[in-house]
PDB file of C-alpha atoms in Angstrom:
ATOM      1  CA  UNK I   1      17.802   9.249  16.806  1.00  0.00           C
ATOM      2  CA  UNK I   2      18.630   9.328  13.075  1.00  0.00           C
ATOM      3  CA  UNK I   3      21.566   6.951  13.626  1.00  0.00           C
ATOM      4  CA  UNK I   4      19.271   4.491  15.406  1.00  0.00           C
ATOM      5  CA  UNK I   5      16.739   4.634  12.536  1.00  0.00           C
ATOM      6  CA  UNK I   6      19.500   4.106   9.963  1.00  0.00           C
ATOM      7  CA  UNK I   7      20.886   1.124  11.882  1.00  0.00           C
ATOM      8  CA  UNK I   8      17.394  -0.327  12.193  1.00  0.00           C
ATOM      9  CA  UNK I   9      16.788  -0.013   8.432  1.00  0.00           C
ATOM     10  CA  UNK I  10      20.147  -1.655   7.602  1.00  0.00           C
ATOM     11  CA  UNK I  11      19.537  -4.497  10.105  1.00  0.00           C
ATOM     12  CA  UNK I  12      16.068  -5.197   8.687  1.00  0.00           C
ATOM     13  CA  UNK I  13      17.496  -5.242   5.126  1.00  0.00           C
ATOM     14  CA  UNK I  14      20.285  -7.623   6.220  1.00  0.00           C
ATOM     15  CA  UNK I  15      17.849 -10.067   7.834  1.00  0.00           C
ATOM     16  CA  UNK I  16      15.622 -10.048   4.742  1.00  0.00           C
ATOM     17  CA  UNK I  17      18.589 -10.631   2.469  1.00  0.00           C
ATOM     18  CA  UNK I  18      20.016 -13.412   4.655  1.00  0.00           C
ATOM     19  CA  UNK I  19      16.741 -15.305   4.667  1.00  0.00           C
ATOM     20  CA  UNK I  20      15.525 -14.724   1.084  1.00  0.00           C
ATOM     21  CA  UNK I  21      18.785 -14.080  -0.849  1.00  0.00           C
ATOM     22  CA  UNK I  22      16.956 -11.851  -3.312  1.00  0.00           C
ATOM     23  CA  UNK I  23      17.337  -8.156  -4.074  1.00  0.00           C
ATOM     24  CA  UNK I  24      13.703  -7.082  -4.578  1.00  0.00           C
ATOM     25  CA  UNK I  25      12.439  -8.038  -1.098  1.00  0.00           C
ATOM     26  CA  UNK I  26      15.582  -6.464   0.364  1.00  0.00           C
ATOM     27  CA  UNK I  27      14.872  -3.195  -1.453  1.00  0.00           C
ATOM     28  CA  UNK I  28      11.218  -3.388  -0.401  1.00  0.00           C
ATOM     29  CA  UNK I  29      12.286  -3.724   3.243  1.00  0.00           C
ATOM     30  CA  UNK I  30      14.558  -0.681   2.834  1.00  0.00           C
ATOM     31  CA  UNK I  31      11.680   1.309   1.451  1.00  0.00           C
ATOM     32  CA  UNK I  32       8.894   0.169   3.837  1.00  0.00           C
ATOM     33  CA  UNK I  33      10.754   0.533   7.120  1.00  0.00           C
ATOM     34  CA  UNK I  34      11.172   4.341   6.802  1.00  0.00           C
ATOM     35  CA  UNK I  35       7.680   4.662   5.355  1.00  0.00           C
ATOM     36  CA  UNK I  36       6.240   2.773   8.290  1.00  0.00           C
ATOM     37  CA  UNK I  37       7.750   5.383  10.616  1.00  0.00           C
ATOM     38  CA  UNK I  38       6.028   8.224   8.755  1.00  0.00           C
ATOM     39  CA  UNK I  39       2.701   6.628   7.795  1.00  0.00           C
ATOM     40  CA  UNK I  40       0.219   5.241  10.220  1.00  0.00           C
ATOM     41  CA  UNK I  41      -0.832   1.970   8.514  1.00  0.00           C
ATOM     42  CA  UNK I  42       1.632   1.107   5.760  1.00  0.00           C
ATOM     43  CA  UNK I  43       1.247  -1.931   3.586  1.00  0.00           C
ATOM     44  CA  UNK I  44       3.065  -2.914   0.426  1.00  0.00           C
ATOM     45  CA  UNK I  45       2.444  -5.033  -2.642  1.00  0.00           C
ATOM     46  CA  UNK I  46       4.958  -5.525  -5.480  1.00  0.00           C
ATOM     47  CA  UNK I  47       4.406  -5.468  -9.233  1.00  0.00           C
ATOM     48  CA  UNK I  48       7.341  -5.972 -11.565  1.00  0.00           C
ATOM     49  CA  UNK I  49       9.457  -2.879 -10.758  1.00  0.00           C
ATOM     50  CA  UNK I  50       6.830  -1.058  -8.660  1.00  0.00           C
ATOM     51  CA  UNK I  51       5.652  -1.079  -5.070  1.00  0.00           C
ATOM     52  CA  UNK I  52       2.193  -0.037  -3.928  1.00  0.00           C
ATOM     53  CA  UNK I  53       2.059   1.660  -0.489  1.00  0.00           C
ATOM     54  CA  UNK I  54      -0.941   2.783   1.539  1.00  0.00           C
ATOM     55  CA  UNK I  55      -1.352   5.701   3.882  1.00  0.00           C
ATOM     56  CA  UNK I  56      -4.234   6.105   6.341  1.00  0.00           C
ATOM     57  CA  UNK I  57      -2.893   9.128   8.194  1.00  0.00           C
ATOM     58  CA  UNK I  58      -6.221  10.232   9.591  1.00  0.00           C
ATOM     59  CA  UNK I  59      -6.979   6.654  10.791  1.00  0.00           C
ATOM     60  CA  UNK I  60      -6.300   7.661  14.354  1.00  0.00           C
ATOM     61  CA  UNK I  61      -9.104  10.226  14.365  1.00  0.00           C
ATOM     62  CA  UNK I  62     -12.848   9.751  14.854  1.00  0.00           C
ATOM     63  CA  UNK I  63     -13.637  11.169  11.398  1.00  0.00           C
ATOM     64  CA  UNK I  64     -13.300   7.970   9.322  1.00  0.00           C
ATOM     65  CA  UNK I  65     -16.158   8.455   6.868  1.00  0.00           C
ATOM     66  CA  UNK I  66     -16.504  12.245   7.164  1.00  0.00           C
ATOM     67  CA  UNK I  67     -12.893  12.977   6.144  1.00  0.00           C
ATOM     68  CA  UNK I  68     -11.816  10.225   3.746  1.00  0.00           C
ATOM     69  CA  UNK I  69      -8.231  11.155   3.033  1.00  0.00           C
ATOM     70  CA  UNK I  70      -6.519   7.715   2.927  1.00  0.00           C
ATOM     71  CA  UNK I  71      -4.197   7.312  -0.026  1.00  0.00           C
ATOM     72  CA  UNK I  72      -2.588   4.569  -2.122  1.00  0.00           C
ATOM     73  CA  UNK I  73       0.748   5.395  -3.770  1.00  0.00           C
ATOM     74  CA  UNK I  74       2.779   3.647  -6.437  1.00  0.00           C
ATOM     75  CA  UNK I  75       6.535   3.839  -5.887  1.00  0.00           C
ATOM     76  CA  UNK I  76       8.761   2.921  -8.834  1.00  0.00           C
ATOM     77  CA  UNK I  77      12.246   1.668  -8.339  1.00  0.00           C
ATOM     78  CA  UNK I  78      13.518   4.851 -10.026  1.00  0.00           C
ATOM     79  CA  UNK I  79      12.112   6.828  -7.082  1.00  0.00           C
ATOM     80  CA  UNK I  80       8.953   8.234  -8.751  1.00  0.00           C
ATOM     81  CA  UNK I  81       5.978   8.373  -6.308  1.00  0.00           C
ATOM     82  CA  UNK I  82       2.433   8.592  -7.791  1.00  0.00           C
ATOM     83  CA  UNK I  83      -0.761   9.007  -5.737  1.00  0.00           C
ATOM     84  CA  UNK I  84      -3.360   6.609  -7.221  1.00  0.00           C
ATOM     85  CA  UNK I  85      -6.231   7.451  -4.889  1.00  0.00           C
ATOM     86  CA  UNK I  86      -6.606  10.022  -2.139  1.00  0.00           C
ATOM     87  CA  UNK I  87     -10.146   9.624  -0.859  1.00  0.00           C
ATOM     88  CA  UNK I  88     -10.417   6.163   0.733  1.00  0.00           C
ATOM     89  CA  UNK I  89     -11.899   5.927   4.234  1.00  0.00           C
ATOM     90  CA  UNK I  90      -9.107   4.038   6.041  1.00  0.00           C
ATOM     91  CA  UNK I  91      -7.360   1.935   3.396  1.00  0.00           C
ATOM     92  CA  UNK I  92      -5.868  -0.935   5.379  1.00  0.00           C
ATOM     93  CA  UNK I  93      -4.681  -3.679   3.034  1.00  0.00           C
ATOM     94  CA  UNK I  94      -3.599  -4.136  -0.502  1.00  0.00           C
ATOM     95  CA  UNK I  95      -3.309  -6.968  -3.004  1.00  0.00           C
ATOM     96  CA  UNK I  96      -2.631  -7.337  -6.691  1.00  0.00           C
ATOM     97  CA  UNK I  97      -4.678  -9.409  -9.096  1.00  0.00           C
ATOM     98  CA  UNK I  98      -2.841 -12.483 -10.512  1.00  0.00           C
ATOM     99  CA  UNK I  99      -2.165 -10.576 -13.798  1.00  0.00           C
ATOM    100  CA  UNK I 100      -0.924  -7.549 -11.754  1.00  0.00           C
ATOM    101  CA  UNK I 101      -3.180  -5.208 -13.688  1.00  0.00           C
ATOM    102  CA  UNK I 102      -5.592  -4.412 -10.799  1.00  0.00           C
ATOM    103  CA  UNK I 103      -4.795  -3.192  -7.307  1.00  0.00           C
ATOM    104  CA  UNK I 104      -7.395  -4.196  -4.675  1.00  0.00           C
ATOM    105  CA  UNK I 105      -7.598  -2.113  -1.490  1.00  0.00           C
ATOM    106  CA  UNK I 106      -9.311  -3.102   1.767  1.00  0.00           C
ATOM    107  CA  UNK I 107     -11.209   0.039   2.861  1.00  0.00           C
ATOM    108  CA  UNK I 108     -11.913  -0.660   6.521  1.00  0.00           C
ATOM    109  CA  UNK I 109     -14.175   2.207   7.520  1.00  0.00           C
ATOM    110  CA  UNK I 110     -16.035   2.088   4.219  1.00  0.00           C
ATOM    111  CA  UNK I 111     -16.729  -1.637   4.781  1.00  0.00           C
ATOM    112  CA  UNK I 112     -15.669  -2.267   1.228  1.00  0.00           C
ATOM    113  CA  UNK I 113     -13.017  -3.407  -1.194  1.00  0.00           C
ATOM    114  CA  UNK I 114     -12.001  -0.916  -3.872  1.00  0.00           C
ATOM    115  CA  UNK I 115     -10.284  -1.713  -7.169  1.00  0.00           C
ATOM    116  CA  UNK I 116      -7.763   0.376  -9.049  1.00  0.00           C
ATOM    117  CA  UNK I 117      -7.375  -0.856 -12.664  1.00  0.00           C
ATOM    118  CA  UNK I 118      -3.919  -0.199 -14.099  1.00  0.00           C
ATOM    119  CA  UNK I 119      -3.563   0.508 -17.795  1.00  0.00           C
ATOM    120  CA  UNK I 120      -0.627  -0.974 -19.799  1.00  0.00           C
ATOM    121  CA  UNK I 121       1.074   2.473 -19.784  1.00  0.00           C
ATOM    122  CA  UNK I 122       0.780   2.580 -15.965  1.00  0.00           C
ATOM    123  CA  UNK I 123      -2.019   5.101 -15.720  1.00  0.00           C
ATOM    124  CA  UNK I 124      -5.077   4.481 -13.479  1.00  0.00           C
ATOM    125  CA  UNK I 125      -8.476   3.874 -15.026  1.00  0.00           C
ATOM    126  CA  UNK I 126     -11.616   4.569 -12.936  1.00  0.00           C
ATOM    127  CA  UNK I 127     -10.699   3.510  -9.460  1.00  0.00           C
ATOM    128  CA  UNK I 128     -13.749   2.672  -7.386  1.00  0.00           C
ATOM    129  CA  UNK I 129     -15.893   0.226  -5.528  1.00  0.00           C
ATOM    130  CA  UNK I 130     -15.260  -3.505  -6.191  1.00  0.00           C
ATOM    131  CA  UNK I 131     -17.566  -4.914  -3.504  1.00  0.00           C
ATOM    132  CA  UNK I 132     -19.594  -3.318  -0.720  1.00  0.00           C
ATOM    133  CA  UNK I 133     -19.748  -5.563   2.335  1.00  0.00           C
ATOM    134  CA  UNK I 134     -22.733  -5.621   4.729  1.00  0.00           C
ATOM    135  CA  UNK I 135     -22.808  -5.472   8.479  1.00  0.00           C
ATOM    136  CA  UNK I 136     -21.052  -3.083  10.803  1.00  0.00           C
ATOM    137  CA  UNK I 137     -18.742  -0.243   9.873  1.00  0.00           C
ATOM    138  CA  UNK I 138     -15.755  -2.445  10.809  1.00  0.00           C
ATOM    139  CA  UNK I 139     -14.791  -3.617   7.377  1.00  0.00           C
ATOM    140  CA  UNK I 140     -11.907  -5.612   5.915  1.00  0.00           C
ATOM    141  CA  UNK I 141      -8.594  -5.400   7.786  1.00  0.00           C
ATOM    142  CA  UNK I 142      -5.690  -6.468   5.566  1.00  0.00           C
ATOM    143  CA  UNK I 143      -5.779  -8.267   2.220  1.00  0.00           C
ATOM    144  CA  UNK I 144      -4.042 -10.990   0.234  1.00  0.00           C
ATOM    145  CA  UNK I 145      -4.554 -12.645  -3.157  1.00  0.00           C
ATOM    146  CA  UNK I 146      -4.258 -16.312  -3.911  1.00  0.00           C
ATOM    147  CA  UNK I 147      -3.582 -17.066  -7.586  1.00  0.00           C
TER     148      UNK I 147
END
């Protein structure tokens, strides 16, 4: 089993490198493939030398709003993993602002988009609601940013 996973990771990295011929996306593929095996709904956005990864472990349960434990992590290329938020009801998409100083998170079961402002030193400043959507509890599913 472990050999199969290792071969899969290497093959994905090779395909990404063959098509893009760039190191950062190749490294991102090497990071996200194993994460996708351990986390239920992974997503990644890149900022300079950092990757932002989401985790909605409880997303398979019926307790979306009652037990909001979805997380967003920042993974630095030096291997440091920081939890930026740990209370989002089903984070299911991520995007960076054009200046890469704000992380936007699609919070599906909260029917909202949250923002996580990043300070110049890398710390987080008052993560919270960016926009509350109306309608059903089925909120945004995925996210992208157009500069």
